[in-house]
Short mmCIF file of C-alpha atoms in Angstrom, two decimals:
data_model
loop_
_atom_site.label_atom_id
_atom_site.label_comp_id
_atom_site.label_asym_id
_atom_site.label_seq_id
_atom_site.Cartn_x
_atom_site.Cartn_y
_atom_site.Cartn_z
CA MET A 117 21.50 -97.21 -156.24
CA ALA A 118 20.02 -93.72 -156.02
CA SER A 119 17.09 -93.33 -153.67
CA SER A 120 13.81 -92.15 -155.14
CA THR A 121 13.46 -89.57 -152.36
CA VAL A 122 17.06 -88.50 -151.71
CA ARG A 123 19.13 -86.73 -154.34
CA PRO A 124 22.23 -88.81 -155.15
CA ALA A 125 25.44 -87.73 -153.49
CA ASP A 126 27.16 -87.27 -156.85
CA GLN A 127 25.05 -84.18 -157.54
CA ALA A 128 26.11 -80.85 -156.11
CA GLY A 129 23.86 -79.80 -153.27
CA PRO A 130 20.14 -80.24 -152.77
CA SER A 131 19.31 -78.61 -156.10
CA GLY A 132 21.85 -80.37 -158.30
CA SER A 133 24.72 -78.76 -160.22
CA THR A 134 24.53 -75.29 -161.72
CA THR A 135 24.79 -76.80 -165.21
CA GLU A 136 21.84 -79.11 -164.56
CA ARG A 137 19.71 -76.28 -163.18
CA GLU A 138 20.53 -74.12 -166.21
CA ALA A 139 19.57 -76.97 -168.53
CA ALA A 140 16.23 -77.25 -166.73
CA ARG A 141 15.66 -73.49 -167.06
CA ARG A 142 16.23 -73.72 -170.81
CA LEU A 143 13.70 -76.54 -171.04
CA LEU A 144 11.17 -74.47 -169.12
CA ASP A 145 11.75 -71.52 -171.45
CA SER A 146 11.35 -73.75 -174.50
CA SER A 147 8.13 -75.20 -173.12
CA ALA A 148 6.73 -71.72 -172.51
CA LYS A 149 7.49 -70.72 -176.11
CA LEU A 150 6.56 -73.89 -177.96
CA SER A 151 3.86 -76.15 -176.56
CA TYR A 152 0.52 -77.28 -177.93
CA ASP A 153 -2.99 -77.90 -176.71
CA PRO A 154 -4.17 -81.07 -178.50
CA ALA A 155 -7.79 -80.22 -177.66
CA THR A 156 -7.63 -77.30 -180.10
CA GLU A 157 -4.69 -78.18 -182.38
CA VAL A 158 -5.98 -81.58 -183.55
CA ASP A 159 -8.97 -81.82 -185.89
CA TRP A 160 -11.20 -84.08 -183.82
CA ASP A 161 -14.44 -83.20 -185.59
CA THR A 162 -13.82 -84.24 -189.20
CA PRO A 163 -14.91 -87.88 -189.66
CA LEU A 164 -12.19 -90.46 -190.30
CA ASP A 165 -11.34 -90.84 -193.98
CA ASP A 166 -10.59 -94.53 -194.51
CA GLY A 167 -8.53 -93.63 -197.56
CA PHE A 168 -5.61 -92.82 -195.24
CA HIS A 169 -3.16 -94.98 -193.33
CA GLY A 170 -2.63 -94.76 -189.58
CA MET A 171 1.15 -94.89 -189.95
CA SER A 172 3.66 -95.03 -192.77
CA PRO A 173 3.03 -98.44 -194.39
CA GLU A 174 6.74 -99.25 -194.23
CA TRP A 175 6.44 -99.32 -190.43
CA SER A 176 3.73 -101.98 -190.46
CA THR A 177 4.82 -105.26 -188.89
CA LEU A 178 3.66 -107.06 -192.06
CA TYR A 179 5.16 -104.71 -194.65
CA GLY A 180 7.22 -106.66 -197.18
CA THR A 181 5.80 -110.07 -196.22
CA ARG A 182 3.88 -112.45 -198.47
CA TYR A 183 0.76 -111.68 -196.46
CA TRP A 184 1.19 -107.96 -197.18
CA GLN A 185 1.42 -108.68 -200.90
CA GLU A 186 -1.87 -110.58 -200.76
CA MET A 187 -3.75 -107.85 -198.90
CA THR A 188 -5.88 -105.25 -200.63
CA GLU A 189 -5.03 -101.57 -200.20
CA ALA A 190 -8.08 -101.20 -197.95
CA GLN A 191 -6.83 -104.03 -195.72
CA ARG A 192 -3.36 -102.48 -195.55
CA ARG A 193 -4.78 -99.13 -194.51
CA GLU A 194 -6.99 -100.73 -191.87
CA LEU A 195 -4.04 -102.70 -190.50
CA THR A 196 -1.85 -99.59 -190.20
CA ARG A 197 -4.68 -97.76 -188.43
CA GLN A 198 -5.04 -100.58 -185.91
CA GLU A 199 -1.26 -100.81 -185.43
CA SER A 200 -1.01 -97.05 -184.94
CA ALA A 201 -3.72 -97.19 -182.30
CA SER A 202 -1.92 -100.06 -180.56
CA VAL A 203 1.34 -98.09 -180.48
CA ALA A 204 -0.56 -95.11 -179.04
CA SER A 205 -2.18 -97.31 -176.37
CA THR A 206 1.22 -98.71 -175.39
CA GLY A 207 2.44 -95.11 -175.20
CA ILE A 208 -0.35 -94.27 -172.77
CA TRP A 209 0.54 -97.29 -170.63
CA PHE A 210 4.18 -96.27 -170.38
CA GLU A 211 3.44 -92.57 -169.97
CA MET A 212 1.42 -93.46 -166.87
CA ILE A 213 4.41 -95.39 -165.53
CA LEU A 214 6.68 -92.46 -166.42
CA GLN A 215 4.51 -89.94 -164.57
CA GLN A 216 4.54 -92.00 -161.40
CA MET A 217 8.32 -92.52 -161.49
CA VAL A 218 9.02 -88.83 -162.00
CA LEU A 219 6.58 -87.78 -159.27
CA ARG A 220 8.14 -90.26 -156.88
CA ASP A 221 11.62 -89.03 -157.75
CA MET A 222 10.63 -85.41 -157.06
CA TYR A 223 8.74 -86.13 -153.83
CA ALA A 224 9.77 -83.73 -151.02
CA LYS A 225 12.43 -82.03 -153.16
CA ASP A 226 13.03 -78.30 -153.53
CA PRO A 227 10.11 -76.74 -155.45
CA THR A 228 12.23 -73.66 -156.22
CA ASP A 229 14.66 -75.83 -158.20
CA PRO A 230 14.12 -75.50 -161.99
CA ARG A 231 14.59 -79.28 -162.26
CA PHE A 232 11.61 -79.81 -159.95
CA GLN A 233 9.55 -77.34 -161.96
CA TRP A 234 10.57 -78.95 -165.25
CA ALA A 235 9.63 -82.40 -163.92
CA LEU A 236 6.10 -81.17 -163.19
CA THR A 237 5.96 -79.51 -166.62
CA GLU A 238 6.90 -82.82 -168.21
CA ILE A 239 4.18 -84.63 -166.25
CA ALA A 240 1.64 -82.05 -167.44
CA ASP A 241 2.78 -82.69 -171.04
CA GLU A 242 2.41 -86.43 -170.57
CA CYS A 243 -1.12 -86.04 -169.23
CA ARG A 244 -2.10 -84.12 -172.37
CA HIS A 245 -0.32 -86.66 -174.58
CA SER A 246 -2.16 -89.58 -173.00
CA ILE A 247 -5.53 -87.92 -173.56
CA MET A 248 -4.48 -87.07 -177.13
CA PHE A 249 -3.41 -90.67 -177.84
CA GLY A 250 -6.63 -92.01 -176.36
CA ARG A 251 -8.79 -89.74 -178.50
CA GLY A 252 -6.67 -90.54 -181.53
CA ALA A 253 -7.04 -94.31 -181.05
CA ALA A 254 -10.80 -93.91 -180.70
CA LYS A 255 -10.99 -91.87 -183.90
CA LEU A 256 -9.03 -94.59 -185.70
CA GLY A 257 -11.80 -97.00 -184.79
CA ALA A 258 -9.67 -99.10 -182.47
CA PRO A 259 -10.44 -100.70 -179.10
CA ALA A 260 -8.41 -100.12 -175.93
CA TYR A 261 -5.29 -102.17 -176.64
CA ARG A 262 -3.32 -103.13 -173.52
CA PRO A 263 -0.21 -105.22 -172.88
CA GLY A 264 -0.77 -108.75 -171.60
CA ARG A 265 -1.46 -109.37 -167.92
CA PHE A 266 2.11 -110.49 -167.20
CA VAL A 267 3.58 -107.31 -168.71
CA LEU A 268 0.99 -105.13 -166.95
CA GLU A 269 2.02 -106.59 -163.60
CA LEU A 270 5.71 -106.16 -164.42
CA GLY A 271 4.95 -102.52 -165.22
CA ARG A 272 3.20 -102.15 -161.90
CA ALA A 273 6.31 -103.41 -160.11
CA PHE A 274 8.66 -101.34 -162.26
CA LYS A 275 6.89 -98.04 -161.60
CA THR A 276 7.06 -98.78 -157.87
CA LEU A 277 10.67 -99.96 -157.64
CA ALA A 278 12.65 -98.34 -160.46
CA VAL A 279 14.77 -95.39 -159.33
CA GLY A 280 17.60 -93.19 -160.51
CA GLU A 281 19.21 -94.03 -163.82
CA ALA A 282 17.05 -97.12 -164.36
CA ALA A 283 13.93 -94.96 -164.34
CA TYR A 284 15.29 -92.19 -166.57
CA ALA A 285 17.10 -94.45 -169.05
CA SER A 286 13.95 -96.57 -169.45
CA ILE A 287 11.93 -93.40 -170.04
CA LEU A 288 14.46 -92.44 -172.71
CA VAL A 289 14.21 -95.81 -174.46
CA ALA A 290 10.42 -95.63 -174.73
CA GLU A 291 10.49 -92.05 -175.96
CA GLU A 292 13.35 -92.50 -178.44
CA VAL A 293 11.79 -95.51 -180.18
CA LEU A 294 8.43 -93.76 -180.55
CA ASP A 295 10.10 -90.52 -181.64
CA VAL A 296 11.86 -92.13 -184.60
CA MET A 297 8.65 -93.76 -185.82
CA GLN A 298 6.60 -90.62 -185.49
CA ARG A 299 9.10 -88.42 -187.33
CA ASP A 300 8.44 -90.57 -190.39
CA TRP A 301 4.67 -90.66 -189.91
CA MET A 302 4.20 -86.92 -189.41
CA ARG A 303 5.78 -86.17 -192.82
CA ASP A 304 3.94 -88.89 -194.73
CA GLU A 305 0.97 -87.60 -196.73
CA ARG A 306 -0.44 -91.13 -196.87
CA VAL A 307 -1.10 -90.90 -193.12
CA ALA A 308 -4.39 -89.43 -191.85
CA PRO A 309 -3.93 -85.66 -191.29
CA PHE A 310 -5.10 -85.74 -187.67
CA VAL A 311 -2.60 -88.54 -186.92
CA ARG A 312 0.17 -86.46 -188.49
CA THR A 313 -0.77 -83.55 -186.23
CA ILE A 314 -0.69 -85.81 -183.17
CA ASN A 315 2.73 -87.09 -184.20
CA ASN A 316 4.07 -83.57 -184.75
CA ILE A 317 2.90 -82.42 -181.31
CA HIS A 318 4.43 -85.45 -179.65
CA VAL A 319 7.76 -85.15 -181.47
CA VAL A 320 8.17 -81.46 -180.60
CA GLU A 321 7.33 -81.83 -176.93
CA GLU A 322 9.06 -85.17 -176.38
CA SER A 323 12.35 -83.76 -177.67
CA ARG A 324 12.54 -81.81 -174.40
CA HIS A 325 11.64 -84.86 -172.34
CA MET A 326 14.38 -86.89 -174.00
CA LYS A 327 16.97 -84.20 -173.29
CA PHE A 328 15.99 -84.20 -169.60
CA ALA A 329 16.10 -88.01 -169.46
CA ARG A 330 19.60 -88.05 -170.97
CA GLU A 331 20.86 -85.43 -168.52
CA GLU A 332 19.35 -87.23 -165.54
CA THR A 333 20.75 -90.59 -166.64
CA ARG A 334 24.25 -89.15 -166.95
CA ALA A 335 23.97 -87.34 -163.62
CA ARG A 336 22.79 -90.42 -161.72
CA LEU A 337 25.62 -92.52 -163.17
CA ARG A 338 28.38 -89.98 -162.65
CA HIS A 339 30.09 -91.90 -159.85
CA ALA A 340 28.38 -95.26 -160.20
CA GLY A 341 30.55 -98.32 -159.67
CA PRO A 342 30.71 -101.41 -161.93
CA LEU A 343 28.17 -103.47 -159.95
CA ARG A 344 25.57 -100.70 -159.98
CA ARG A 345 26.04 -100.12 -163.70
CA HIS A 346 25.65 -103.83 -164.46
CA VAL A 347 22.48 -104.16 -162.39
CA GLN A 348 20.90 -101.02 -163.83
CA ALA A 349 21.94 -101.93 -167.37
CA LEU A 350 20.04 -105.21 -167.04
CA VAL A 351 16.97 -103.49 -165.56
CA VAL A 352 16.86 -100.97 -168.42
CA SER A 353 17.28 -103.67 -171.07
CA LEU A 354 14.44 -105.74 -169.57
CA ALA A 355 12.17 -102.69 -169.48
CA SER A 356 13.09 -101.91 -173.07
CA TYR A 357 12.35 -105.45 -174.21
CA PHE A 358 8.85 -105.49 -172.73
CA ILE A 359 8.03 -101.98 -173.95
CA VAL A 360 9.05 -102.65 -177.54
CA THR A 361 7.52 -106.12 -177.78
CA SER A 362 4.22 -104.78 -176.41
CA MET A 363 3.82 -102.02 -178.99
CA VAL A 364 1.71 -104.01 -181.45
CA ASN A 365 -1.00 -106.07 -179.79
CA ARG A 366 -1.83 -109.42 -181.40
CA GLN A 367 -5.49 -108.35 -181.59
CA VAL A 368 -4.71 -105.76 -184.28
CA TYR A 369 -4.61 -108.51 -186.89
CA ALA A 370 -8.04 -109.90 -186.07
CA ASN A 371 -9.46 -106.38 -185.89
CA ALA A 372 -8.05 -105.71 -189.36
CA GLY A 373 -9.80 -108.83 -190.65
CA LEU A 374 -6.66 -110.96 -190.93
CA ASP A 375 -5.73 -114.48 -189.84
CA THR A 376 -4.09 -113.79 -186.48
CA GLU A 377 -1.83 -116.83 -186.33
CA ARG A 378 -0.54 -116.40 -189.86
CA ALA A 379 -0.02 -112.66 -189.33
CA LEU A 380 1.88 -113.27 -186.08
CA ALA A 381 4.12 -115.85 -187.73
CA GLU A 382 4.95 -113.58 -190.67
CA ALA A 383 5.45 -110.54 -188.41
CA ARG A 384 7.91 -112.47 -186.22
CA ALA A 385 9.92 -113.47 -189.28
CA ASN A 386 9.78 -110.03 -190.94
CA GLU A 387 13.41 -109.02 -191.51
CA HIS A 388 12.37 -105.66 -192.97
CA HIS A 389 10.73 -104.59 -189.72
CA LYS A 390 13.61 -105.91 -187.62
CA SER A 391 16.09 -103.97 -189.74
CA LEU A 392 13.99 -100.82 -189.46
CA MET A 393 13.93 -101.10 -185.67
CA ARG A 394 17.69 -101.64 -185.46
CA SER A 395 18.55 -98.71 -187.70
CA SER A 396 16.13 -96.38 -185.91
CA CYS A 397 17.71 -97.17 -182.53
CA SER A 398 21.34 -96.62 -183.47
CA GLY A 399 21.51 -93.23 -181.74
CA LEU A 400 19.88 -94.62 -178.61
CA MET A 401 22.33 -97.51 -178.46
CA GLU A 402 25.24 -95.10 -178.85
CA PHE A 403 23.96 -93.11 -175.87
CA LEU A 404 23.57 -96.23 -173.71
CA ALA A 405 27.05 -97.34 -174.71
CA SER A 406 28.46 -93.93 -173.72
CA CYS A 407 26.88 -94.45 -170.29
CA ARG A 408 28.37 -97.97 -170.13
CA LEU A 409 24.92 -99.52 -170.00
CA LEU A 410 25.44 -101.97 -172.86
CA THR A 411 26.72 -104.89 -170.82
CA ARG A 412 26.69 -108.43 -172.23
CA PRO A 413 23.47 -109.50 -170.44
CA ALA A 414 21.77 -106.24 -171.49
CA LEU A 415 22.83 -106.71 -175.10
CA ALA A 416 21.07 -110.08 -175.17
CA PHE A 417 17.70 -108.44 -174.47
CA TYR A 418 18.28 -105.60 -176.94
CA LYS A 419 19.06 -108.19 -179.61
CA ARG A 420 15.93 -110.19 -178.77
CA ALA A 421 13.89 -107.00 -179.20
CA HIS A 422 15.75 -106.27 -182.48
CA LEU A 423 17.04 -102.94 -181.18
CA ILE A 424 20.65 -103.77 -181.97
#
């Protein structure tokens, strides 16, 4: 397993391979040319128009259920606003884990290395994203949604212990799932304009983060043996399961004025939403398979989370 403070032996020299450094330079150049300041790009001042959704309705956990059919349009819009805020809050939670893992990985490494500089650029992006998501959730009229205590404590352990490919592949999973959702939402005129702007900013900037996470995952696994791959594959699948199943907090239903127990039951049985999650993660699963991280135990957790 790669140390969080020592560059793995499979990488060339203290600054990684020439190809990896060049890739980091391109990411730095892209960031310099195309980045956003959410404080000025997002319309924070216009009051919320409750005629808009918070996400594309088709992404709601209740879309297509009997309960959805019984709801008024106003209830559907309120539910999607609460669900969108919950997804954003989960994003903040994982972005804070991400920042700590990347900082720990870069500790005491060469600051002249473009990979080091890109890592700090990514952390700066994530700080802005977390503030943006927090302000967006507040504007949607939502409380501070958080994962349950058990998952919070697992996250605390994960950010402290996860290293190498487990850290970067887990980062990729969280970012890829959110990216697919937000690409739909940012184009949907039914979604509140300020939410669409937030989604657009996140999609543009996260595309660079995902590229870096893919490159780092491949690099860390370059000479990994079967045992290491099996262990890390299981770690990544467990992280993925808890991230995805924490995206929509059970409290969103009560806050949208719905019967929580009925909503939870119908959401758990919602084949439309499960199918949407599976189809949106096909590219991610192909990448994990190419890295030989789709072992039988890992597949069990991806199936439970309806990612495959």
